[in-house]
Short mmCIF file of C-alpha atoms and ligand atoms in Angstrom, two decimals:
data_model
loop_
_atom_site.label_atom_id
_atom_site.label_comp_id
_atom_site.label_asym_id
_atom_site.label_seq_id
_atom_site.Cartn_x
_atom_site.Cartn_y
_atom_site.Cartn_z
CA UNK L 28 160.35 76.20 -117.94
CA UNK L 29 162.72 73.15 -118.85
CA UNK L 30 161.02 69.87 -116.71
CA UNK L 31 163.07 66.39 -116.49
CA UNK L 32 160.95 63.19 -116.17
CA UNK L 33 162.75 60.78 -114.31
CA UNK L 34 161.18 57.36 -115.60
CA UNK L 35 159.72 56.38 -119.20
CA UNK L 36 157.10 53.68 -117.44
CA UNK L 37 153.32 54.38 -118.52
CA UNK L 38 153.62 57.06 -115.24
CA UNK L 39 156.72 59.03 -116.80
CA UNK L 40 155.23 59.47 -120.01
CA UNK L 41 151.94 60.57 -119.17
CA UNK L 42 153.54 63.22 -117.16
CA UNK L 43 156.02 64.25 -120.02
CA UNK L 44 152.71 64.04 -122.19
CA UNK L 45 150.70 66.61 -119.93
CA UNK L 46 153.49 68.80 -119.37
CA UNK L 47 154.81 69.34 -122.95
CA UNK L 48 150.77 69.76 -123.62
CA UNK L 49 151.25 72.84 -121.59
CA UNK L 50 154.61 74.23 -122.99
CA UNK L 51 157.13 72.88 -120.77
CA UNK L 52 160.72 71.94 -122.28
CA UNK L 53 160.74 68.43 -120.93
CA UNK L 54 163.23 65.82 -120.65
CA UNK L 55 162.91 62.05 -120.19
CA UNK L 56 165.49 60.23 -118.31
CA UNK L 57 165.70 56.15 -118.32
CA UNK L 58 168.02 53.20 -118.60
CA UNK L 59 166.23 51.05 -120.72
CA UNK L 60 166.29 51.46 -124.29
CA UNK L 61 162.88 52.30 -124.64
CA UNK L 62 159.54 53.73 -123.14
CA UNK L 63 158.10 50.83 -120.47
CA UNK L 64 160.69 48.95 -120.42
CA UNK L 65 160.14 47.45 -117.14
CA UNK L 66 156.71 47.35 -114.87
CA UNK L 67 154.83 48.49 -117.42
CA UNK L 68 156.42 46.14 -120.25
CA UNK L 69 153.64 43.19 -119.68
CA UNK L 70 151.11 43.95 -116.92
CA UNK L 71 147.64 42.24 -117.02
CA UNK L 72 146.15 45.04 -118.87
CA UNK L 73 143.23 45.92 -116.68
CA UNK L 74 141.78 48.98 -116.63
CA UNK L 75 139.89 48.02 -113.62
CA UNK L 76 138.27 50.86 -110.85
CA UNK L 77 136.07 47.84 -110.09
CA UNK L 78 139.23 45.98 -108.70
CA UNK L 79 140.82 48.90 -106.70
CA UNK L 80 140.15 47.49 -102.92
CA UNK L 81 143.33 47.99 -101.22
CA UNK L 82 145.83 45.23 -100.36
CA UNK L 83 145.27 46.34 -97.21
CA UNK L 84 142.68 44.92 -94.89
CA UNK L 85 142.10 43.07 -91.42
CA UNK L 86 142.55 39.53 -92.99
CA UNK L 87 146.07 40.48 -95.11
CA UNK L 88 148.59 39.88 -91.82
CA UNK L 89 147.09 36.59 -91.65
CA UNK L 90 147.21 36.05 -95.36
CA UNK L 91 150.98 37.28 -95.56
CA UNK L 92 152.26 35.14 -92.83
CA UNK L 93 150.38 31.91 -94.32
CA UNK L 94 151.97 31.90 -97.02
CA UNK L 95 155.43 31.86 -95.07
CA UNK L 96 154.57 27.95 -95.08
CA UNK L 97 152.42 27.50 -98.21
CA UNK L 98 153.46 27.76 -101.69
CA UNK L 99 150.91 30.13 -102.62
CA UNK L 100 149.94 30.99 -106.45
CA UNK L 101 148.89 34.28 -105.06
CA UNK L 102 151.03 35.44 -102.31
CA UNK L 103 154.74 34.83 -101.46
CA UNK L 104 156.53 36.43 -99.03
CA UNK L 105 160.51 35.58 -98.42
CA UNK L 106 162.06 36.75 -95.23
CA UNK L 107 164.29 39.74 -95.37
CA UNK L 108 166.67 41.37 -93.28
CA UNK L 109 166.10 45.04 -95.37
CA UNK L 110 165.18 47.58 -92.95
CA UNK L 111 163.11 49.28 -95.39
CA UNK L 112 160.98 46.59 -95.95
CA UNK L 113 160.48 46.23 -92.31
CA UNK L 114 159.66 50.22 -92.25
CA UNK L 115 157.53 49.52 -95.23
CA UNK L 116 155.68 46.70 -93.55
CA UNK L 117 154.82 48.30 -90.11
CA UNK L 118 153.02 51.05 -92.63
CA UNK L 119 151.32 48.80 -94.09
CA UNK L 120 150.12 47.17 -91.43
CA UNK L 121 149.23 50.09 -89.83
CA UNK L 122 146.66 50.69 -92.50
CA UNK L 123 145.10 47.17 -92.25
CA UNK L 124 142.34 48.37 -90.25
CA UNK L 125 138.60 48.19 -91.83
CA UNK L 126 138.22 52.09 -91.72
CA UNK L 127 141.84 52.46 -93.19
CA UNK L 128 141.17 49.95 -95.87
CA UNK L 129 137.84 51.43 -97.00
CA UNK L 130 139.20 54.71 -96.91
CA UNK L 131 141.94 54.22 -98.94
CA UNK L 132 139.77 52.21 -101.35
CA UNK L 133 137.77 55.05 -102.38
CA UNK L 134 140.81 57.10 -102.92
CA UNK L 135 141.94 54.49 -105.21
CA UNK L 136 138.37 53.99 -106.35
CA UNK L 137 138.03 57.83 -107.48
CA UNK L 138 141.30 58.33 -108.73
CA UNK L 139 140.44 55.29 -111.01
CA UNK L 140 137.71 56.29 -112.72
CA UNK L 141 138.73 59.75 -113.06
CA UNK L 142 142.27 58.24 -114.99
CA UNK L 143 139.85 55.80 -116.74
CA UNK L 144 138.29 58.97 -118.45
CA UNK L 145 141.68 60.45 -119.19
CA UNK L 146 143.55 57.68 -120.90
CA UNK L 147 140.29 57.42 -122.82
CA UNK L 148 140.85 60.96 -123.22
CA UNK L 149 144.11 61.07 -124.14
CA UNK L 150 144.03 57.42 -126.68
CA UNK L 151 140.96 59.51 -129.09
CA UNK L 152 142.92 62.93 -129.33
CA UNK L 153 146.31 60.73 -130.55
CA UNK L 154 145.04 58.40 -131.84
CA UNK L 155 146.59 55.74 -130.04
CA UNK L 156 145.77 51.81 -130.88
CA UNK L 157 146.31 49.60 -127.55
CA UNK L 158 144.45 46.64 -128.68
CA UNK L 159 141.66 48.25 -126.39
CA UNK L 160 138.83 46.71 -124.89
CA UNK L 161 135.20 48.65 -123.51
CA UNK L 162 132.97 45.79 -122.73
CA UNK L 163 133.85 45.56 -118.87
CA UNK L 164 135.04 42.84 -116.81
CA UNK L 165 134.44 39.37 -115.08
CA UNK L 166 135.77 38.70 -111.60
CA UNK L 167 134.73 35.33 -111.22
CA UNK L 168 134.36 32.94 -108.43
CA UNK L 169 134.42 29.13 -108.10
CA UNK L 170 133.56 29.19 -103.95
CA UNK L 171 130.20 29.78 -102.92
CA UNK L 172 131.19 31.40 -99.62
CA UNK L 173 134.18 33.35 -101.00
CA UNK L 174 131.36 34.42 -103.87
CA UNK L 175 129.32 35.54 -101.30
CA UNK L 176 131.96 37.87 -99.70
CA UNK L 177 133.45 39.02 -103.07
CA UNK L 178 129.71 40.55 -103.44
CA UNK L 179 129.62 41.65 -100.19
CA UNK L 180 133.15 43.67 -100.74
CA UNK L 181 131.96 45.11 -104.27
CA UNK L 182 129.10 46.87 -102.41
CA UNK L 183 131.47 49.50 -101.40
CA UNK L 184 131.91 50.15 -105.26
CA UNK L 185 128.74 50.43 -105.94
CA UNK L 186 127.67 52.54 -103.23
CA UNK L 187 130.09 55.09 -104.70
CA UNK L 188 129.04 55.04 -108.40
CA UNK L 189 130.60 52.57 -109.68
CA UNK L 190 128.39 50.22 -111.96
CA UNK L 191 128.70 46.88 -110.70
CA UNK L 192 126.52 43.50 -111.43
CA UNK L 193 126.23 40.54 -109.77
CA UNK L 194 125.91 37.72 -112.44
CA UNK L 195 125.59 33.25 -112.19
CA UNK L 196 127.55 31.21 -114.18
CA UNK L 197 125.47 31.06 -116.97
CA UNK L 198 124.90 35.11 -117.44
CA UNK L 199 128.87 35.02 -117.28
CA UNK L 200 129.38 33.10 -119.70
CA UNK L 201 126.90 34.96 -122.08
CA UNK L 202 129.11 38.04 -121.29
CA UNK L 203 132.24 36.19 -122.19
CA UNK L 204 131.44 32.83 -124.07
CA UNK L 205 135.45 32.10 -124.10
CA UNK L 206 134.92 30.91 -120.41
CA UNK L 207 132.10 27.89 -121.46
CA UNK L 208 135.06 25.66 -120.05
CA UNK L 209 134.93 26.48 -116.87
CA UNK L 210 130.65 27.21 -116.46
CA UNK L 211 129.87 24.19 -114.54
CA UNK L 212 132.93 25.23 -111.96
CA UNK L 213 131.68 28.58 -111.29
CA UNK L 214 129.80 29.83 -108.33
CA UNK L 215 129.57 33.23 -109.56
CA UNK L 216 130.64 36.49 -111.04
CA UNK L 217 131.06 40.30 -110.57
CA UNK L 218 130.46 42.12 -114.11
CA UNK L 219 131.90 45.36 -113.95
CA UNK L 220 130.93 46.86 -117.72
CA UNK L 221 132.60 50.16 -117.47
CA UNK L 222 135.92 49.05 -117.17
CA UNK L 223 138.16 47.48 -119.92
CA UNK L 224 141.26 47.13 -120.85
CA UNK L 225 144.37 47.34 -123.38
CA UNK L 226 148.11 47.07 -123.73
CA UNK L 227 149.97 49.20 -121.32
CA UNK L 228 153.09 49.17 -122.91
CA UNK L 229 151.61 49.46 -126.91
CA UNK L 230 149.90 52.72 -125.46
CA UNK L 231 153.51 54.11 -123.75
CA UNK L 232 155.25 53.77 -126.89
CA UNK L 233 152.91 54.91 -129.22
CA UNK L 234 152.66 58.37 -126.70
CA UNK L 235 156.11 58.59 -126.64
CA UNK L 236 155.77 59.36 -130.24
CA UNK L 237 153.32 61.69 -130.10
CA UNK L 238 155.88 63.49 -126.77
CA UNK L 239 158.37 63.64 -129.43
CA UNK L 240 156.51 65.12 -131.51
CA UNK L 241 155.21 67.49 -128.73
CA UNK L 242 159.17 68.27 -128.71
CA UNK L 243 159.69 66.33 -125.72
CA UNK L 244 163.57 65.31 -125.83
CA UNK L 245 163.97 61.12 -124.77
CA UNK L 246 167.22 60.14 -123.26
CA UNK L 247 167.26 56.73 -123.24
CA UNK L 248 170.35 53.97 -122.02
CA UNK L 249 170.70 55.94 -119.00
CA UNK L 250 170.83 54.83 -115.74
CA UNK L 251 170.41 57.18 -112.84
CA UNK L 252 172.44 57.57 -110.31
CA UNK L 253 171.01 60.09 -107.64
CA UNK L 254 169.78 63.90 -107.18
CA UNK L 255 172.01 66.52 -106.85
CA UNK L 256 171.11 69.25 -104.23
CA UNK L 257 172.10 72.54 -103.77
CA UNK L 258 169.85 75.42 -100.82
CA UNK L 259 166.74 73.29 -100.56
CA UNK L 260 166.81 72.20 -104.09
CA UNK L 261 168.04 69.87 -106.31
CA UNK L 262 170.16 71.13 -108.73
CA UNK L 263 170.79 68.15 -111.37
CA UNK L 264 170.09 64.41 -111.61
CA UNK L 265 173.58 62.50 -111.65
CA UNK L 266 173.27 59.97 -114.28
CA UNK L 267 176.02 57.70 -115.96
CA UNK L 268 175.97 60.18 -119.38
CA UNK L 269 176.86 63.16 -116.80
CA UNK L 270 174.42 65.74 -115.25
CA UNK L 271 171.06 66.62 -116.65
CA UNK L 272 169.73 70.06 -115.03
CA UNK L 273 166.23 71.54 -115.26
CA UNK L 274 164.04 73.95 -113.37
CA UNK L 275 162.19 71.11 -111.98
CA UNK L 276 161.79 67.50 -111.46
CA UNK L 277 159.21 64.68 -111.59
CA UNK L 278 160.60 61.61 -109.39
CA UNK L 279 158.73 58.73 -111.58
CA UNK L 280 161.16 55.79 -111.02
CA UNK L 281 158.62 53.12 -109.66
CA UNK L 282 160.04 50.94 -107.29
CA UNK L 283 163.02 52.46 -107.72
CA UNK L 284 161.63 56.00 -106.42
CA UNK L 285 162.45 55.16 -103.00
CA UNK L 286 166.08 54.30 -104.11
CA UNK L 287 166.74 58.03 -106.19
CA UNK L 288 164.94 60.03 -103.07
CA UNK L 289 167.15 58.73 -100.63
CA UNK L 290 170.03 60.15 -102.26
CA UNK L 291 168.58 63.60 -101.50
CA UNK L 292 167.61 62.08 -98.07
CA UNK L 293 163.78 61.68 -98.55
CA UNK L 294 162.16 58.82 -97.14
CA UNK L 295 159.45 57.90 -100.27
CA UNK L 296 157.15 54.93 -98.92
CA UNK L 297 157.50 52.73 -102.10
CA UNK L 298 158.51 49.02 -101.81
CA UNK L 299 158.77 46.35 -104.79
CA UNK L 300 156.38 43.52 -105.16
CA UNK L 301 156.99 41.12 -107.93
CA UNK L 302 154.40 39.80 -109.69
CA UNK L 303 155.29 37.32 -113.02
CA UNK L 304 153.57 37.63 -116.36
CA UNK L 305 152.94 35.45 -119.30
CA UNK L 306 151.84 35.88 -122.75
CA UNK L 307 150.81 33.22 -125.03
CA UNK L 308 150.10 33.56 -129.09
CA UNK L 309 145.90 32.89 -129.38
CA UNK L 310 143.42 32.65 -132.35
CA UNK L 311 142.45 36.52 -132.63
CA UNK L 312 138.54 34.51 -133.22
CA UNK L 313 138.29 33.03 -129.76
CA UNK L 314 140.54 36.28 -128.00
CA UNK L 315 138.40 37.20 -124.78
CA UNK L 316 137.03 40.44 -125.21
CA UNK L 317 135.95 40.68 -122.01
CA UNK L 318 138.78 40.24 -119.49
CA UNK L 319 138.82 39.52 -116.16
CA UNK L 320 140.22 38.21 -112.70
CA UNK L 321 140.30 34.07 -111.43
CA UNK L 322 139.15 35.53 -107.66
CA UNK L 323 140.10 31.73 -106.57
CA UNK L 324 143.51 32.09 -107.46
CA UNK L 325 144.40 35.61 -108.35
CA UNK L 326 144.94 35.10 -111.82
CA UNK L 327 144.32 38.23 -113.88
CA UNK L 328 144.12 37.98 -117.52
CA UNK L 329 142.95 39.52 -120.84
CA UNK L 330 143.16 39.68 -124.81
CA UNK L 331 145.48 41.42 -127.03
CA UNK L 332 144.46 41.24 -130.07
CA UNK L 333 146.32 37.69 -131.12
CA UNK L 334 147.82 37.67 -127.49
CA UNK L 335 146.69 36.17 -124.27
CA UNK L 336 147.78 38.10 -121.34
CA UNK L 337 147.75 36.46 -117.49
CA UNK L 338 149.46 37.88 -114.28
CA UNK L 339 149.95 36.44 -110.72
CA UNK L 340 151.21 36.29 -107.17
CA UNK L 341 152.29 39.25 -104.80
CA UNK L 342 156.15 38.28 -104.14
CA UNK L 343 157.73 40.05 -101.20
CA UNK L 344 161.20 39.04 -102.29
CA UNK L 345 162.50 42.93 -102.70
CA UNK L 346 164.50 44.29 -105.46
CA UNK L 347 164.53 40.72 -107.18
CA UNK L 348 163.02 41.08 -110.47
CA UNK L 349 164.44 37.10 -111.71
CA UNK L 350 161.99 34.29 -112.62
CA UNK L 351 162.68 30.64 -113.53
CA UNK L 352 160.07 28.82 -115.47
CA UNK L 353 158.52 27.14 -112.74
CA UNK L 354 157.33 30.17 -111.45
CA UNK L 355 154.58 29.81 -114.36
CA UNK L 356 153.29 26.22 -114.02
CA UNK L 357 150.50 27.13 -111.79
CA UNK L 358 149.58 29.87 -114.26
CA UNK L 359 149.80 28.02 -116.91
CA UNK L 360 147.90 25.66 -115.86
CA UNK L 361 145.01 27.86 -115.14
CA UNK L 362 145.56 29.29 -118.51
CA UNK L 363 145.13 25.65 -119.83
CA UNK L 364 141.96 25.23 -118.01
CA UNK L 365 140.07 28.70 -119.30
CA UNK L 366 141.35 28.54 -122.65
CA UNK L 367 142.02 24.69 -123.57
CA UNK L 368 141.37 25.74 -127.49
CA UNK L 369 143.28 28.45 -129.52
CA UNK L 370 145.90 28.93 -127.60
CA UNK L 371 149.99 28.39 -128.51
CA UNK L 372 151.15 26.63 -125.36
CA UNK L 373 154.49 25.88 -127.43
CA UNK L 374 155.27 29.59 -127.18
CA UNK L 375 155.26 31.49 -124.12
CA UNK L 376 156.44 34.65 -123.30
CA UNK L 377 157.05 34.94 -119.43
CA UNK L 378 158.26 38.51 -117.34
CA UNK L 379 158.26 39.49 -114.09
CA UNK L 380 158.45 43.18 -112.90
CA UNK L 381 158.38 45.20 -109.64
CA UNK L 382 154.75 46.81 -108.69
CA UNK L 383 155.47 50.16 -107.36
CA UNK L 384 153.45 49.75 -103.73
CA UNK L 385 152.64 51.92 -101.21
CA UNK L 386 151.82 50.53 -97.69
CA UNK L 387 148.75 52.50 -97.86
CA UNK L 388 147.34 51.67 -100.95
CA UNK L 389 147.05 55.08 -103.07
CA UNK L 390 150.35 56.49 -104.91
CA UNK L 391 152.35 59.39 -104.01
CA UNK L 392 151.35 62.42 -106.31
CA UNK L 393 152.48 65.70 -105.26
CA UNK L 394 155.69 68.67 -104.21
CA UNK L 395 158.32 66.29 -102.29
CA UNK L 396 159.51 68.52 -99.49
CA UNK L 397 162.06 69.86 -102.01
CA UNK L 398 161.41 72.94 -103.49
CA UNK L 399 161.71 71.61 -107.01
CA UNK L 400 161.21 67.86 -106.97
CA UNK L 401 157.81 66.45 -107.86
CA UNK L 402 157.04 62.98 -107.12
CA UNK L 403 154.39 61.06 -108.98
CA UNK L 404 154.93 57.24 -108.19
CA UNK L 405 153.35 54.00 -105.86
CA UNK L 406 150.88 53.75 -108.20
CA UNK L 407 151.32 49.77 -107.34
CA UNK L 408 149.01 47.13 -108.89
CA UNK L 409 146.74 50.02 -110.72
CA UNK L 410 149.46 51.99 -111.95
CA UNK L 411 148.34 51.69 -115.98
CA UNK L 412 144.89 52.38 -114.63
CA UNK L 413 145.89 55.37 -112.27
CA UNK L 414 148.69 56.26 -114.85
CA UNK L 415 146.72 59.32 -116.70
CA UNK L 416 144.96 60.45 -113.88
CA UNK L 417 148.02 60.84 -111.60
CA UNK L 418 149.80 62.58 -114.19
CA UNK L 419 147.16 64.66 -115.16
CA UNK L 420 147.38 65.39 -111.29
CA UNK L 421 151.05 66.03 -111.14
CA UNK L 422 150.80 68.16 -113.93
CA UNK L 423 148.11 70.66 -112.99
CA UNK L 424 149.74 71.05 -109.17
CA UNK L 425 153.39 71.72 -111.41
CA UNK L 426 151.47 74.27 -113.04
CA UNK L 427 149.58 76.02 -110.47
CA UNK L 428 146.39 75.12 -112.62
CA UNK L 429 142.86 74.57 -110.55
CA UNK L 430 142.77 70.62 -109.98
CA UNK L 431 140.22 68.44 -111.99
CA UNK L 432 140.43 65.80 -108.87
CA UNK L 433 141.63 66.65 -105.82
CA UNK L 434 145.15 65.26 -104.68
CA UNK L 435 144.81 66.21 -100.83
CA UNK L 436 144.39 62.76 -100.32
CA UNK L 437 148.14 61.70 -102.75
CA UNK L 438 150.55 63.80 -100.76
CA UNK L 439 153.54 62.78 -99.32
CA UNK L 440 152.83 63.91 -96.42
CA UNK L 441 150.17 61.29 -95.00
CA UNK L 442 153.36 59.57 -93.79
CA UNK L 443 154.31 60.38 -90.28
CA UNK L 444 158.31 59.96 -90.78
CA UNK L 445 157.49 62.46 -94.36
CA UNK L 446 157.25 65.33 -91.43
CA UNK L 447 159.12 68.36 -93.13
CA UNK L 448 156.24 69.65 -94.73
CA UNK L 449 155.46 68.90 -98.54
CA UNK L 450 155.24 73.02 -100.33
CA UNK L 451 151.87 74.35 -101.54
CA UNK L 452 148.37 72.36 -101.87
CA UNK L 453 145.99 73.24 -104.95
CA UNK L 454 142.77 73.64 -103.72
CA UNK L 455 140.40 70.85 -105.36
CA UNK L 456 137.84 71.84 -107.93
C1 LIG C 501 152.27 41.26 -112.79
C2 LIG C 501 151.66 42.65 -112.80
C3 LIG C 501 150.39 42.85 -113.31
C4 LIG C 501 149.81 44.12 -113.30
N1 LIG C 501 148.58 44.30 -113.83
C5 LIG C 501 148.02 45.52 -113.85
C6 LIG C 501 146.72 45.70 -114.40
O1 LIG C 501 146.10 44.79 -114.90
N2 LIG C 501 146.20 46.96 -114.37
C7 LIG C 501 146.86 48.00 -113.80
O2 LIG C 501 146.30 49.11 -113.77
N3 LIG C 501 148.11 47.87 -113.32
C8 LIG C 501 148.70 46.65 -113.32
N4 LIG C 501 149.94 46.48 -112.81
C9 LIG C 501 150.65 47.63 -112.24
C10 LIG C 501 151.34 48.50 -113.28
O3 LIG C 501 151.97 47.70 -114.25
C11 LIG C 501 152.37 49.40 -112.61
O4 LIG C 501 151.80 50.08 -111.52
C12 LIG C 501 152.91 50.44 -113.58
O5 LIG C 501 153.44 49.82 -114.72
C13 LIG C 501 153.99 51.28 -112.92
O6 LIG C 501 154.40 52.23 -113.84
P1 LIG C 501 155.62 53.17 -113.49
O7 LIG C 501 155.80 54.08 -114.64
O8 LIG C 501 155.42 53.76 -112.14
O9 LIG C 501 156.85 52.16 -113.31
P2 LIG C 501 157.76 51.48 -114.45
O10 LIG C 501 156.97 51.04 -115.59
O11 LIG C 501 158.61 50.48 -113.76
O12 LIG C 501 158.64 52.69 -114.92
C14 LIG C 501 159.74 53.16 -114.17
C15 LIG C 501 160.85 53.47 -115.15
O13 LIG C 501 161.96 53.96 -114.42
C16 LIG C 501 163.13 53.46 -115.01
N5 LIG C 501 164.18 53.44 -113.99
C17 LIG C 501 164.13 52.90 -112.75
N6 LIG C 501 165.28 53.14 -112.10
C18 LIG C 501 166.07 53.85 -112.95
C19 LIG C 501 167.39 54.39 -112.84
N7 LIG C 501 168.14 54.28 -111.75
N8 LIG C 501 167.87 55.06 -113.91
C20 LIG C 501 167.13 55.22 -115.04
N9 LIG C 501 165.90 54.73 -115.19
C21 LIG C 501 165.38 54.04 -114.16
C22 LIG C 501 162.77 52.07 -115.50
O14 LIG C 501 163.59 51.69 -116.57
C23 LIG C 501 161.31 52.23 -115.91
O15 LIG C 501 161.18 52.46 -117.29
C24 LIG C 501 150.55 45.22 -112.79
C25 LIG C 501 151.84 45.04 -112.30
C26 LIG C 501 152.40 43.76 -112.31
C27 LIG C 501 153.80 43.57 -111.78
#
């Protein structure tokens, strides 16, 4: 059975990985010149179940349209005249409700720390070095009432498994001495100390290695251009280097999913959000160990070895991937205030990349309503964290092999406009 992987992002190459684990042929389509090349290039690193709440909830409309008006670290949101976006957003309000949001929470939740285990899994059978990190982490709080309802969320967690501790500023600062600068500012702190994290794209490469060794063929420099279909089926992906056929396909484009489906006239839910990313050189002897989330302003963040890593903002600005410098003042100035010593401010390294959302919150894993096309993708601001679990997924419904976690909850077909019926379900084990 000859498989092609659309997409060498952390999400493509964890599905290569399980499939050429079971014998498959596959084949790995993408246009950069390497594996995670763009969203998963220079993400924040978390491997955080303790941070998978939704984006969804009662308050977001309100959020979203404030910061029409307010030039918002965390949020931006530029008006567009894109349909889709529109589509998108009526979904995703939709699921703003407080029974939507919590449902789709513990979907993420589970799927979470289920992929937790198998990246874990996967990193000690290859071997893999991802300047890794087990000792949990810090979502901190400077607001007493915002505090107070950031422990009042994380209840949920807890209430389903998830080990969660609620810490002062002095207890957090024991956990992670590297934030002393801030200990007088803080009101508070969740300590998650199963989660962790590590370098998304170190980990992609270093598996794409171990695919090719698996005899998993990489093509590389090209750019895709649609899905060919022929009775119910696609037949080939069109790509700039000519056709590339298989028996079946995995649809693992990230924001660009949506894009690639349409050509075979499938609506996939999946909508950019840009978020911007900087690294800066540190002393590997003050390196946080324990990483973590600024609640106040968003600002996620961990260490790399001799690398500092921080994220930010939610921009609704659409296929725009661009960033000017300015974009990272107010992170950098947050970076300045948590880590004042050991850091290179002389050298930064900024990005910005697409996060794969859904409106609903969970990603897409399942048959599209194509006989042959599998779609594993939306795995949105968790998608290194849901990477190996969704995969694993995607790999064991391909198969026909009895689920490890069940996917009811992943299919396409939660969306209303979806309607033509999605192919078989595996029953959960
Ligand atoms: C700022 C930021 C911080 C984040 N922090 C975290 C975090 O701390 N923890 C976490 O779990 N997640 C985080 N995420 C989310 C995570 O990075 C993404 O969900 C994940 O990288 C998505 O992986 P992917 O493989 O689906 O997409 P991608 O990595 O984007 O892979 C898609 C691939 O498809 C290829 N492609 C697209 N279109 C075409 C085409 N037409 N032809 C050929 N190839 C094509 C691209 O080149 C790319 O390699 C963050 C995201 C952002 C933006």
């Amino acid at each position: 059975m000859k498989t092609i992987v659309l997409g060498a992002g952390i999400v493509g190459v964890t599905s290569a990985y399980y499939l050429a684990k079971a014998g498959h042929d596959v084949v790995v389509v993408d246009r950069q010149g390497e594996a995670a090349g763009e969203t998963s290039h220079a993400n924040a690193g978390l491997i955080a179940p303790g941070h998978s709440f939704t984006w969804n909830s009662p308050r977001a409309p309100k959020l979203l349209l404030q910061s029409i008006w307010r030039d918002d670290l965390a949020y931006r949101f530029h008006f567009s005249l894109d349909p889709r976006f529109w589509i998108w957003g009526l979904k995703f309000l939709r699921a703003c409700s407080a029974e939507s949001a919590r449902a789709n929470t513990l979907v993420k939740l589970r799927l979470c720390r289920f992929s937790q285990q198998k990246l874990e899994e996967i990193a000690a059978e290859e071997g893999l070095r991802y300047s890794q990190f087990k000792k949990g982490l810090l979502f901190f709080y400077r607001d007493p009432a915002h505090f107070e309802q950031g422990v009042k969320n994380m209840t949920l967690m807890k209430e389903h498994g998830h080990t969660v501790e609620v810490v002062d500023a002095k207890r957090a600062v024991e956990i992670e001495p590297a934030l002393a600068p801030i200990e007088g500012k803080l009101a508070g702190a969740v300590y998650c100390p199963t989660d962790g994290s590590g370098d998304c794209r170190a980990f992609a490469v270093q598996l794409t290695e171990t695919c090719k060794r698996l005899g998993v063929e990489f093509r590389f420099d090209t750019a895709i251009r649609g899905l060919e279909t022929k009775g119910g089926r696609v037949s080939a992906v069109s790509t700039d280097k000519g056709p590339v056929t298989g028996d079946a396909y995995v649809l693992s484009l990230g924001s660009f999913s949506s894009i690639i489906a349409r050509s075979a006239g499938l609506e996939v839910p999946v909508y950019p959000v840009k978020g911007f990313s900087l690294t800066l050189p540190i002393d590997p002897a003050l390196t946080p160990s324990v990483g973590g989330v600024d609640e106040g302003s968003l600002v996620a963040y961990c260490g790399m070895g001799d690398r500092l890593r921080m994220t930010a903002t939610a921009d609704f600005s659409g296929y725009d991937n661009s960033h000017k410098p300015a974009d990272f003042d107010s992170m950098l100035a947050v970076a300045r205030e948590l880590f004042p010593k050991g850091v290179d401010f002389s050298k930064p390294q900024y990005w910005s990349c697409l996060r794969p959302m859904t409106p609903d919150g969970p990603p897409i894993v399942g048959r599209a309503p194509l006989e042959n096309l599998w779609l594993n993708t939306g795995q949105g601001h968790m998608g290194w964290t849901m990477s190996a679990g969704s995969s694993r997924i995607l790999a064991d419904l391909l198969l026909g092999r009895k689920l490890e976690h069940p996917a009811e909850a992943l299919g396409l077909e939660r969306y209303a406009s979806a309607g033509r019926g999605n192919g078989r379900r595996a029953e959960a084990a």
